[in-house]
XYZ file of C-alpha atoms in Angstrom:
588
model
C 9.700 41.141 -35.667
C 8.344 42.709 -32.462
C 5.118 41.189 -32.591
C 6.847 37.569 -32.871
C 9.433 38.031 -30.302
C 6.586 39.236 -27.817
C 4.637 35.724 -28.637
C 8.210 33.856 -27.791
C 8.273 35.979 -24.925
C 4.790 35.248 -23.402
C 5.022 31.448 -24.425
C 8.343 31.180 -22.450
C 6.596 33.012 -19.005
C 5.367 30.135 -16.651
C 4.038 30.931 -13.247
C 5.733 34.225 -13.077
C 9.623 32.672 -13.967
C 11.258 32.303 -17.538
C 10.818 28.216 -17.720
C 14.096 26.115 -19.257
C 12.562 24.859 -22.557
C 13.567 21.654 -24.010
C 17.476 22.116 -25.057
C 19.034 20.709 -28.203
C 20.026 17.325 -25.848
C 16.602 17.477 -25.062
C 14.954 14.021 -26.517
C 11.801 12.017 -26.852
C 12.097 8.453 -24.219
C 10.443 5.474 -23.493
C 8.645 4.950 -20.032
C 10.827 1.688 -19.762
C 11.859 -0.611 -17.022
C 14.974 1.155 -14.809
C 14.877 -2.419 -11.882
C 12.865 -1.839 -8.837
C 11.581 0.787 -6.754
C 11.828 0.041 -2.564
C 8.176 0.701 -1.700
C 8.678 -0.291 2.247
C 11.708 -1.522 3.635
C 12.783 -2.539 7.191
C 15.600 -4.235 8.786
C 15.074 -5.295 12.214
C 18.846 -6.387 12.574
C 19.423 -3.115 12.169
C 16.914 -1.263 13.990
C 17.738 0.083 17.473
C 13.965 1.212 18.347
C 10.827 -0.712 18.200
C 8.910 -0.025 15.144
C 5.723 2.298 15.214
C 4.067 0.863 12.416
C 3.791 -3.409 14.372
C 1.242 -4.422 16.450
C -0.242 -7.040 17.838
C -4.296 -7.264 18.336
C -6.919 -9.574 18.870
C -10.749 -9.366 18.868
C -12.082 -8.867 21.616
C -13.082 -12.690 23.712
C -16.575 -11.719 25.227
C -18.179 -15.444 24.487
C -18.472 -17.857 27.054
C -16.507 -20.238 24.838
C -13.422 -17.996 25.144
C -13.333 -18.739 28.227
C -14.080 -22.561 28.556
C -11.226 -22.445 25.928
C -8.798 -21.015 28.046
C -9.718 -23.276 31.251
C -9.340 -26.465 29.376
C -6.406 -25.778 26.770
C -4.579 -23.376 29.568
C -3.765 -19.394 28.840
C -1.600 -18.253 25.940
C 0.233 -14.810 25.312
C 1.764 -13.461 22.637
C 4.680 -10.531 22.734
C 7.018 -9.143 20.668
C 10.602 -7.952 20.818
C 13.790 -6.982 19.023
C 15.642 -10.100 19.409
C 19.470 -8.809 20.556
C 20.722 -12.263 19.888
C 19.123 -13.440 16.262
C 18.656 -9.467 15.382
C 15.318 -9.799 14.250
C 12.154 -8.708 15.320
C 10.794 -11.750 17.637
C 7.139 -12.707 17.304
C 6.665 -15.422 20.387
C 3.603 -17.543 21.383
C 3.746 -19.140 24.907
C 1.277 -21.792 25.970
C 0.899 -22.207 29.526
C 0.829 -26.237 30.491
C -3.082 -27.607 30.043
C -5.370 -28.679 32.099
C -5.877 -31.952 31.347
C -2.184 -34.313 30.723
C -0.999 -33.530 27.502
C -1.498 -37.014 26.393
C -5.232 -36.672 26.516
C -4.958 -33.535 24.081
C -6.074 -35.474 20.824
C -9.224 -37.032 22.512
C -9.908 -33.169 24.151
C -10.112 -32.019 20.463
C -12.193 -34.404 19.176
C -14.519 -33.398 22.161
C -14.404 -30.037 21.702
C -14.677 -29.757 18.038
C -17.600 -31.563 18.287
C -19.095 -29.279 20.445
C -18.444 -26.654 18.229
C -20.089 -28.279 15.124
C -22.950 -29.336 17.603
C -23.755 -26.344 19.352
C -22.105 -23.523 17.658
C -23.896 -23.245 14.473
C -23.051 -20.303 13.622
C -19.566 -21.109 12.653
C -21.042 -22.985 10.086
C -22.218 -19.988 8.134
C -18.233 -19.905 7.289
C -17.811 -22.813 5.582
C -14.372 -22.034 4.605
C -13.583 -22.097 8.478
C -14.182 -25.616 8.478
C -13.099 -27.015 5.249
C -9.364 -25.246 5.487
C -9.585 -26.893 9.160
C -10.344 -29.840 7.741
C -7.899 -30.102 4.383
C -4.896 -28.925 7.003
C -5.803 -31.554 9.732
C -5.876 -28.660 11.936
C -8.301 -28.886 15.185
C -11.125 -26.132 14.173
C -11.006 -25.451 18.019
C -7.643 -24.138 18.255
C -7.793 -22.011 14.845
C -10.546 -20.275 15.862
C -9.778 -19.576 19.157
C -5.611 -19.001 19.360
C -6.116 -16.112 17.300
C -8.713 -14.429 19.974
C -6.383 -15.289 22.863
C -2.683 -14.454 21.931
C -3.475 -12.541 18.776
C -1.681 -11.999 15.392
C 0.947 -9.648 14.273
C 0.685 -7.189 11.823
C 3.186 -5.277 10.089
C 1.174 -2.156 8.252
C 2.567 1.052 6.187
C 3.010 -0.992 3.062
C 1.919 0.794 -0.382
C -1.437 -0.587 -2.303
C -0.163 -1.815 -5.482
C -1.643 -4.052 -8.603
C 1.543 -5.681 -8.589
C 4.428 -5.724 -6.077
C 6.853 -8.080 -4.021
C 7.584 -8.881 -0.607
C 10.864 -10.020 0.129
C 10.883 -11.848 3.521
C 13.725 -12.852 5.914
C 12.489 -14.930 9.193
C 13.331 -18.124 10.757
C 10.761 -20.431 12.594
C 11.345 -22.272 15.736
C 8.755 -24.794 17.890
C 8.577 -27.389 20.084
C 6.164 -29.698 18.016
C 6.386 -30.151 14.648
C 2.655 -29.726 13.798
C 2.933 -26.053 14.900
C 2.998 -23.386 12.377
C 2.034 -19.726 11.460
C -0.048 -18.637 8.764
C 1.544 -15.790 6.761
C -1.422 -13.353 4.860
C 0.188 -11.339 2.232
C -2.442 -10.259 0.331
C -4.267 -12.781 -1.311
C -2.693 -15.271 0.365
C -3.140 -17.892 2.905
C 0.341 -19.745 3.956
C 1.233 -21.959 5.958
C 4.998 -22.258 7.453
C 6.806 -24.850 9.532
C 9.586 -26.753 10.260
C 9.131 -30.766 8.796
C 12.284 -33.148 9.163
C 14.905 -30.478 9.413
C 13.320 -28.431 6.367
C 11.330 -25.186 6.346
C 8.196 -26.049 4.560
C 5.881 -23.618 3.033
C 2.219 -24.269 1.960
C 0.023 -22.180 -0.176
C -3.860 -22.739 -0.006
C -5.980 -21.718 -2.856
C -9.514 -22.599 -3.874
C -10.402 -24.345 -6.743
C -12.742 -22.950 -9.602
C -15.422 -25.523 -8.051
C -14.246 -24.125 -4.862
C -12.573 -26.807 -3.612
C -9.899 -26.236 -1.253
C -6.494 -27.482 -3.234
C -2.481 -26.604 -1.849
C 1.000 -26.172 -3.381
C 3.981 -27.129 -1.735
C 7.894 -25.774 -1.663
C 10.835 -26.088 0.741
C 12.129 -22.803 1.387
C 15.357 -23.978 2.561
C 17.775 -25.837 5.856
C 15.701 -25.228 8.988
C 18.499 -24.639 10.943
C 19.469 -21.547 8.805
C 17.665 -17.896 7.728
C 14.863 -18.569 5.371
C 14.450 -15.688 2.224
C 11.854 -16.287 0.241
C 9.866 -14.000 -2.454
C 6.375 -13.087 -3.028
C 4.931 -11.776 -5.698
C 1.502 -10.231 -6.186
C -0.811 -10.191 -9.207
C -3.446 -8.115 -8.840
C -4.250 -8.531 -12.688
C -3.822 -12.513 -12.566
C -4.967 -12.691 -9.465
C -2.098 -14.891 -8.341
C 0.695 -15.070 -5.756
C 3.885 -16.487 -6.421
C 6.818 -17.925 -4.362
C 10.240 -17.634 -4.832
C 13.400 -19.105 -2.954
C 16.595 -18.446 -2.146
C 17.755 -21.030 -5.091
C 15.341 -19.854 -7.547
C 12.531 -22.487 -7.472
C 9.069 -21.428 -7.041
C 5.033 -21.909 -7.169
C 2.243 -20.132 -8.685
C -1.237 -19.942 -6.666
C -4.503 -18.367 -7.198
C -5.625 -16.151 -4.292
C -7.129 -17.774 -1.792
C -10.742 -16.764 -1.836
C -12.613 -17.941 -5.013
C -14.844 -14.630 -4.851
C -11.396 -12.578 -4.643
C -10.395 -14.560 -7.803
C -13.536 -13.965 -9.674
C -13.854 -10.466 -9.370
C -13.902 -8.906 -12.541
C -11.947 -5.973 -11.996
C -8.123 -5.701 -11.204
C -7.308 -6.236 -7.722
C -4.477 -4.255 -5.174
C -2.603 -4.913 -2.454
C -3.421 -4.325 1.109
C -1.340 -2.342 3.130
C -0.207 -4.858 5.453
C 0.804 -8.231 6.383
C 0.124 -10.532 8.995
C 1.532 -13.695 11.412
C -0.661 -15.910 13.172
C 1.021 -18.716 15.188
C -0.744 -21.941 16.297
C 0.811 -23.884 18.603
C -0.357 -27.389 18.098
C -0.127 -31.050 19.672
C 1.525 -31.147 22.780
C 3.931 -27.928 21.997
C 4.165 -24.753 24.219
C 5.633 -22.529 22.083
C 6.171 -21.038 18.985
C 8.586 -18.358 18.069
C 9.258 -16.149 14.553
C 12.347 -14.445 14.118
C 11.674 -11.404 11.915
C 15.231 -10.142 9.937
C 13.821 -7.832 6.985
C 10.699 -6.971 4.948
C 10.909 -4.994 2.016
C 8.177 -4.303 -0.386
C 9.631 -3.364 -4.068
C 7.678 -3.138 -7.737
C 8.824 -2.706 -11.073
C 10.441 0.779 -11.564
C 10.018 3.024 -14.479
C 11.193 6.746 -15.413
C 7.682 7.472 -13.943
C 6.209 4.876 -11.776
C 2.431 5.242 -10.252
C 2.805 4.283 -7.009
C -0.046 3.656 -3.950
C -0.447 5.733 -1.222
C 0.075 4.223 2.155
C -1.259 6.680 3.747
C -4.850 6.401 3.058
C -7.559 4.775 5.007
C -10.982 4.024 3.230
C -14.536 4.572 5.741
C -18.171 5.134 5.211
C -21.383 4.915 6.841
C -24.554 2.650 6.069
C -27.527 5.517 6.537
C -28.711 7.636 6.032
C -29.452 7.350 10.206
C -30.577 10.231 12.000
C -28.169 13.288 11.928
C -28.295 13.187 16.081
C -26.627 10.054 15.599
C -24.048 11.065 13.317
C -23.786 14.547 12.515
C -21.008 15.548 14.927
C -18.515 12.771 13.894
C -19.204 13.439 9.972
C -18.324 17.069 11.389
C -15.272 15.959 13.186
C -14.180 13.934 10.170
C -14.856 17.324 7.514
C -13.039 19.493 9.944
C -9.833 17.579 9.522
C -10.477 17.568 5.827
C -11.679 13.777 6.103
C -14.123 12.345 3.704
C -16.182 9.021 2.911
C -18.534 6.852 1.340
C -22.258 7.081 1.967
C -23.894 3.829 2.116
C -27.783 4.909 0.807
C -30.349 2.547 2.192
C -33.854 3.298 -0.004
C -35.605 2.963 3.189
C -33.588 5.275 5.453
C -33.827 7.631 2.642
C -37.686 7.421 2.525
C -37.474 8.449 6.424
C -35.247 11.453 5.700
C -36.918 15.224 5.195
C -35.648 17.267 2.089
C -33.576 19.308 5.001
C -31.682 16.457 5.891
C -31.290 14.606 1.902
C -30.350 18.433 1.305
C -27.694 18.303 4.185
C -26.214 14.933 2.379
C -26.325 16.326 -0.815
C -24.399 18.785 0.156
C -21.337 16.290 1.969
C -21.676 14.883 -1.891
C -21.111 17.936 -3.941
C -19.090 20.127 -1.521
C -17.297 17.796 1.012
C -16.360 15.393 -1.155
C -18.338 12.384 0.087
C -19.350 9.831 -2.067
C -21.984 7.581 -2.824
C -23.015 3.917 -2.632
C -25.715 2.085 -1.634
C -27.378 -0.511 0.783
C -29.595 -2.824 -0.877
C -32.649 -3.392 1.411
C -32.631 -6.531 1.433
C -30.154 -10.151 1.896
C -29.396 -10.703 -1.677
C -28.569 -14.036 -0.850
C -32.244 -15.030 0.248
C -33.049 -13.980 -2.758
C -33.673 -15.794 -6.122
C -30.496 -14.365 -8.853
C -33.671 -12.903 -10.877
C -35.306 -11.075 -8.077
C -31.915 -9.871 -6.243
C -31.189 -8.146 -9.552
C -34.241 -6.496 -9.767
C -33.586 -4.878 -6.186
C -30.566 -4.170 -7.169
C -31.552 -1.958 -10.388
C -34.463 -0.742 -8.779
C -33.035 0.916 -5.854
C -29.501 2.071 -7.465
C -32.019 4.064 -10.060
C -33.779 5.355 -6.666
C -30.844 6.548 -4.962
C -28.881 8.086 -8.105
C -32.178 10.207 -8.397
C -32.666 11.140 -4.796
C -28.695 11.772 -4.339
C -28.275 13.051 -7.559
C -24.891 11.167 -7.973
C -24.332 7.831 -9.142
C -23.305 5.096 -6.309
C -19.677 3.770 -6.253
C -20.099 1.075 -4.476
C -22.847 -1.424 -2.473
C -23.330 -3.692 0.304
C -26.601 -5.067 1.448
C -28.684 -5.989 4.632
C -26.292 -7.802 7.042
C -23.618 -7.725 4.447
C -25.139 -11.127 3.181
C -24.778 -10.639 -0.806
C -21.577 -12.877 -2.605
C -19.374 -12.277 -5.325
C -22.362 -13.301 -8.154
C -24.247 -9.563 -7.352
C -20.341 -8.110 -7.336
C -20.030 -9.187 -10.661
C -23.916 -7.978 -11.693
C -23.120 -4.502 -9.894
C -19.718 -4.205 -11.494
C -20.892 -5.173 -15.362
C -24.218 -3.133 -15.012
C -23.668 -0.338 -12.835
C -19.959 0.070 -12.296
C -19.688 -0.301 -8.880
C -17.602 -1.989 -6.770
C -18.000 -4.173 -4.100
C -17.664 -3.188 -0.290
C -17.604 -6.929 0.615
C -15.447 -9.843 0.092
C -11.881 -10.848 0.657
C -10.929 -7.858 -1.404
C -12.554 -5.746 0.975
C -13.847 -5.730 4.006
C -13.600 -8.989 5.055
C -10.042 -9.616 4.443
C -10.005 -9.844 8.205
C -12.969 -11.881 9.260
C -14.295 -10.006 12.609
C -12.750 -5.955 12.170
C -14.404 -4.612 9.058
C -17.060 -3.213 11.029
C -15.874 -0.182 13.180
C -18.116 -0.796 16.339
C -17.356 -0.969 20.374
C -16.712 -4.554 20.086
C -13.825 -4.004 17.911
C -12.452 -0.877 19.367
C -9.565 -3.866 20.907
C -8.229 -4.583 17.927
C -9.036 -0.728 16.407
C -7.141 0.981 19.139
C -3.887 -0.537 18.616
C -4.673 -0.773 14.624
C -4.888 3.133 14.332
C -2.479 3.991 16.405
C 0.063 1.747 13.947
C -1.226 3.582 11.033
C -3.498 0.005 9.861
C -4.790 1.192 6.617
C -7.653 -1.291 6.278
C -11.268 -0.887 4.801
C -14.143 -0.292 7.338
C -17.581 1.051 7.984
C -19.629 2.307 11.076
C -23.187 3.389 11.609
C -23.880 5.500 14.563
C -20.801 7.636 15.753
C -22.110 10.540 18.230
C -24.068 8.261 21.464
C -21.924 7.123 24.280
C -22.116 4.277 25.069
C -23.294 3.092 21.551
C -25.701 0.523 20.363
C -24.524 -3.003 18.846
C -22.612 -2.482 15.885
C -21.480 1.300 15.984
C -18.777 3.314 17.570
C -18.966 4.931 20.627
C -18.937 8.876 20.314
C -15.306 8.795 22.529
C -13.983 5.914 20.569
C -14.580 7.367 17.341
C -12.557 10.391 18.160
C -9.731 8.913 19.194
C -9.899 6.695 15.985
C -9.749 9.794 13.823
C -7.217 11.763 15.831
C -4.714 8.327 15.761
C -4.715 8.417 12.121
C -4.275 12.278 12.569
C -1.401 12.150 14.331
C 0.282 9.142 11.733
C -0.599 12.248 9.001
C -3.037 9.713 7.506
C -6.826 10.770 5.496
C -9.694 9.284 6.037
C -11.210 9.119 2.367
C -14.439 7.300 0.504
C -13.992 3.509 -0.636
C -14.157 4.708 -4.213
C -11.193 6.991 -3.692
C -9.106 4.610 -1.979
C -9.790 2.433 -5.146
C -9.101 4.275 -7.691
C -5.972 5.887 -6.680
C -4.858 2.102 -5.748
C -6.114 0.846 -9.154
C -3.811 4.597 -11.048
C -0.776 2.307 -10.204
C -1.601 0.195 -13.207
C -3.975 2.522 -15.105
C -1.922 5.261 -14.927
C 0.261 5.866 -18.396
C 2.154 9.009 -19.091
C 3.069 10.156 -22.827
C 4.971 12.693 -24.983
C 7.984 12.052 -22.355
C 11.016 14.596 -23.467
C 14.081 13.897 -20.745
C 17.463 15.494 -20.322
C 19.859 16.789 -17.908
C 17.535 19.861 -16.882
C 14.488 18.761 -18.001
C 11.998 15.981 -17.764
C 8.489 16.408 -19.479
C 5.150 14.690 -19.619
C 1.503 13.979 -20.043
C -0.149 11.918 -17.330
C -3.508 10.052 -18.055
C -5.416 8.398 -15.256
C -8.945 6.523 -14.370
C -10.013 10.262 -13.432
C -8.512 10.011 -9.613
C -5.546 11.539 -9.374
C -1.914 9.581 -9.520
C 1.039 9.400 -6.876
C 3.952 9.245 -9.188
C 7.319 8.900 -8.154
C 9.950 10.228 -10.630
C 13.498 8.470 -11.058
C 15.701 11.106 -11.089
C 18.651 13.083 -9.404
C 16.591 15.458 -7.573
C 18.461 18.644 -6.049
C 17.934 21.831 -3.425
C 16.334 23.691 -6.909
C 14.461 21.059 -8.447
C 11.012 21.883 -9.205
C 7.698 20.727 -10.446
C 5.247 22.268 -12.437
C 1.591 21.647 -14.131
C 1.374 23.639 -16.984
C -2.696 22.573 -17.136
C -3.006 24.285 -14.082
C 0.046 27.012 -14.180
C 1.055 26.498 -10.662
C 4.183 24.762 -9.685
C 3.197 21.626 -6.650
C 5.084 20.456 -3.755
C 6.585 17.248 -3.787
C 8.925 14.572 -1.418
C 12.367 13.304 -2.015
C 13.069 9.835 -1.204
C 16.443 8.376 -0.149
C 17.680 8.072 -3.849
C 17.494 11.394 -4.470
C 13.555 10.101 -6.493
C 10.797 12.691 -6.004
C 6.951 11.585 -5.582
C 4.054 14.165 -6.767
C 0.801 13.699 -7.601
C -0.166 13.893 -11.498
C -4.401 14.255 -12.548
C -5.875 13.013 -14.969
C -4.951 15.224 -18.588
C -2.549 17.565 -16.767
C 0.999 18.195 -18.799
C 3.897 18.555 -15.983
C 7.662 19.559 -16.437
C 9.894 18.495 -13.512
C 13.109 21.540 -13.798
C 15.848 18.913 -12.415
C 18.029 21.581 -11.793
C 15.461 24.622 -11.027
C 14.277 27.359 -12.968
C 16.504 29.697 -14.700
């Protein structure tokens, strides 16, 4: 009798406390729908302060176009305010009166689009530039270039998630009906304007032979508050609209490559407005009432973390190039990817592949790889040869497998994502999912630092890389040692981490991989299994959290922190295996 009251006795001790067992009310539940969880939620009617997390950026206009733009078309600026009369959040376009009379406008576009096909080439590496341009009857001139003179507006600290909703309040307001803005949720490429007293809203999609196709819905009266719904599918790979009455449309993403991925997709952690003023109109003006950001809610719900930012390097390049900012980043407890480039790495002594090694195993860094060479100047056959060869030569010189790849000049497509991602289980750095989900930022270098300044300091969780990070002033296509600082210390001070692509992922890709079992849930007592993709989970837990509540992993006998939301819900993170019990009440 001893002996077995001693074995109760030890099996009851947890962490140094008697632990509540399971009580007769105690039962086994179902991880079943309870409505919707608010992910992100603002009401500019009802906010007094301007919000930290909105910004407005553009790329920086250094080309000589920018500026022949500007002479001809006349100056535009974009600002934003709370609106004390509509009580929204007012996004406002102003273009100053042209050059020319506005009734030569349509001839001046012909002109200068012409001169663009002509005599900017380049552009035409984009081919999508032109043939959205071309299926919206929009001027290629003035898409390209409103965007680098009054910039777009983002709204950032939204959660990743493989399936959410945003639910949008706004009104539009121009002076020429061929105006509009473009609305990016993720995925997404819509178009909004007022047509013969309606609000009219566009979705563009690609076709499976990538032809550029639309769907059409009227949101509602122009002359009142539009609502609409949208809803991502990060398993689908669709968006779809709802209105205020209930009628709605189902889209593919935009991007074909985005849609043909063969792993699930998440959301990005933002959204964005991009007005073009059109015709002979000098203005265009969205009123901003509410965003909210909600997803299905269970007992236990994996949820994203907004406050993540992905970043790597393509190297390895010499450590006097980047060895104090890869410091600067470990000393905050920051982390990335490694982009391994074969040849770089056949440059490297076995002090310096030690030195990586060692950001692999003991700081957390992870790796990917660089292919040598532009894929897509490659025949298929002989791109996937590179591609097996040196992902072989890097997993033995690194020791670890890669995560992820790019190539030379980022010029690979979604056919080697798919090869990399069936063969070698990586993902891909490029793309629409990626990225390049804003054309000209994903690169971290001086000549983004515009747009980056006022992006970190809003907490802009986006994807990005670098290559050199300690010279001052740095060479094309890296960061100046200064710059890069202040990057890292913005996202410091928004209590943000700078972590590896494949991290980022992963955790993003737990809030549909995530399950949780063996869930016994009463008053006092709510426990659990978690099982994840091997990252660990955010979870947030739907229940009347107190003063004495209290969370503990039995794997690892050590009770965790956690937050309470405004319901009362608590989030905590869950890994992969662990069994947790959540003391609603506190231990007795």
């Amino acid at each position: 009798m001893v002996i077995f009251i001693l074995l109760i006795s030890s099996y009851l001790w947890i962490g140094g406390a008697y632990a509540t067992p399971a009580t007769e009310n105690s039962k086994t539940v179902e991880n079943i729908n309870q409505g919707s969880i608010i992910l992100f939620s603002q009401n500019y009617s009802e906010t007094h302060n301007f919000p930290a997390n909105v910004f407005i950026a553009c790329v920086q206009k250094e080309k000589p176009y920018d500026k022949i733009y500007s002479t001809i078309y006349a100056t535009q600026e974009s600002e934003m305010c709370l609106n004390n009369t509509s009580k929204g959040l007012e996004y406002t376009n102003i273009r100053d009166s042209p050059l020319i009379p506005c009734s030569l406008l349509p001839d001046m576009d012909i002109i200068s689009c012409f001169g663009i096909n002509e005599y900017l080439g380049h552009f035409k590496s984009n081919l999508d530039i032109f043939t959205f341009c071309q299926c919206t009857s929009v001027p290629i001139i003035h898409y390209l270039e409103e965007p680098r003179q009054a910039g777009a507006l983002y709204i950032c600290n939204l959660t990743p998630m493989v399936k959410c909703a945003y639910e949008i309040s706004l009104d539009v307001y121009a002076d020429d009906p061929q105006s509009f803005v473009e609305l990016n949720s993720p995925g997404s490429r819509l178009l909004i304007q007022e047509s013969e007293g309606q609000t009219l809203l566009k979705s563009y999609y690609r076709g499976s032979s990538g032809e550029l196709k639309y769907r059409k819905i009227i949101l509602g009266d122009a002359s009142e508050k539009t609502n609409f719904k949208v809803i991502f599918d990060g398993i689908n790979k669709t968006n779809t609209i709802y209105t205020q009455n209930g009628s709605f449309i189902v889209t593919p993403f935009y991007n074909l490559g985005r849609q043909q991925l063969p792993y699930i997709d998440f959301s990005n952690g933002y959204i964005k407005f991009t007005s073009f003023i059109l015709g002979e109109g000098t203005y265009f003006d969205v009123d901003i009432y509410s965003i909210n950001q909600t997803a299905e809610r269970k007992l236990i719900t994996a949820i994203g973390d907004k406050k993540l930012i992905p970043f790597g390097l393509d190297g390895p390049l010499p450590l006097n190039t980047t060895g104090e900012g890869i410091e600067y980043l470990n000393s905050k407890g920051y982390r990335g990817t490694m982009w391994f480039d074969k040849g770089m790495c056949e440059k490297a002594n076995d002090t310096y592949i030690a030195y990586l090694r060692d950001l692999v195993v003991n700081d957390s860094w992870e790796v990917g790889i660089h292919y040598t060479k532009e894929l897509n100047s490659l025949p298929l056959e002989e791109a996937y040869r590179v591609m097996d060869e040196e992902y072989a030569y890097v997993y033995d010189k690194i020791g670890q497998p890669p995560t992820s790849c790019c190539c030379l000049r980022n010029r690979d497509n979604f056919t080697h994502a798919i090869y990399a991602y069936e063969n070698m289980g990586m993902t891909w750095r490029n793309g629409d999912a990626a990225i390049h989900a804003e054309k000209e930022v994903g690169n971290l270098y001086d000549d983004t630092w515009e747009w980056w300044e006022a992006a970190s300091k809003a907490g802009m969780s986006y994807p990005v890389f670098s290559h050199q990070l300690d010279v001052e002033p740095a060479i094309k296509y890296s960061i100046s040692r200064s710059k890069f600082r202040e990057w890292v210390d913005n996202y410091y001070a928004n209590n943000m981490t700078i972590v590896s692509f494949y991290e980022y992922n992963q955790i993003s890709r737990n809030t549909y991989d995530a399950s949780f079992e063996n869930l016994q849930y009463d008053e006092n007592l709510l426990s659990f299994d978690a099982h994840t993709n091997g990252f660990k989970a955010l979870v947030n837990i739907n229940i009347p959290a107190g003063n004495d509540t209290q969370v503990y992993d039995i794997t690892l006998e050590k009770y965790l922190d956690y937050e309470t939301e405004q319901d009362r819900s608590i989030n905590f993170w869950v890994e992969d295996g662990h069994n947790y019990e959540v003391y609603i009440n506190g231990v007795e």
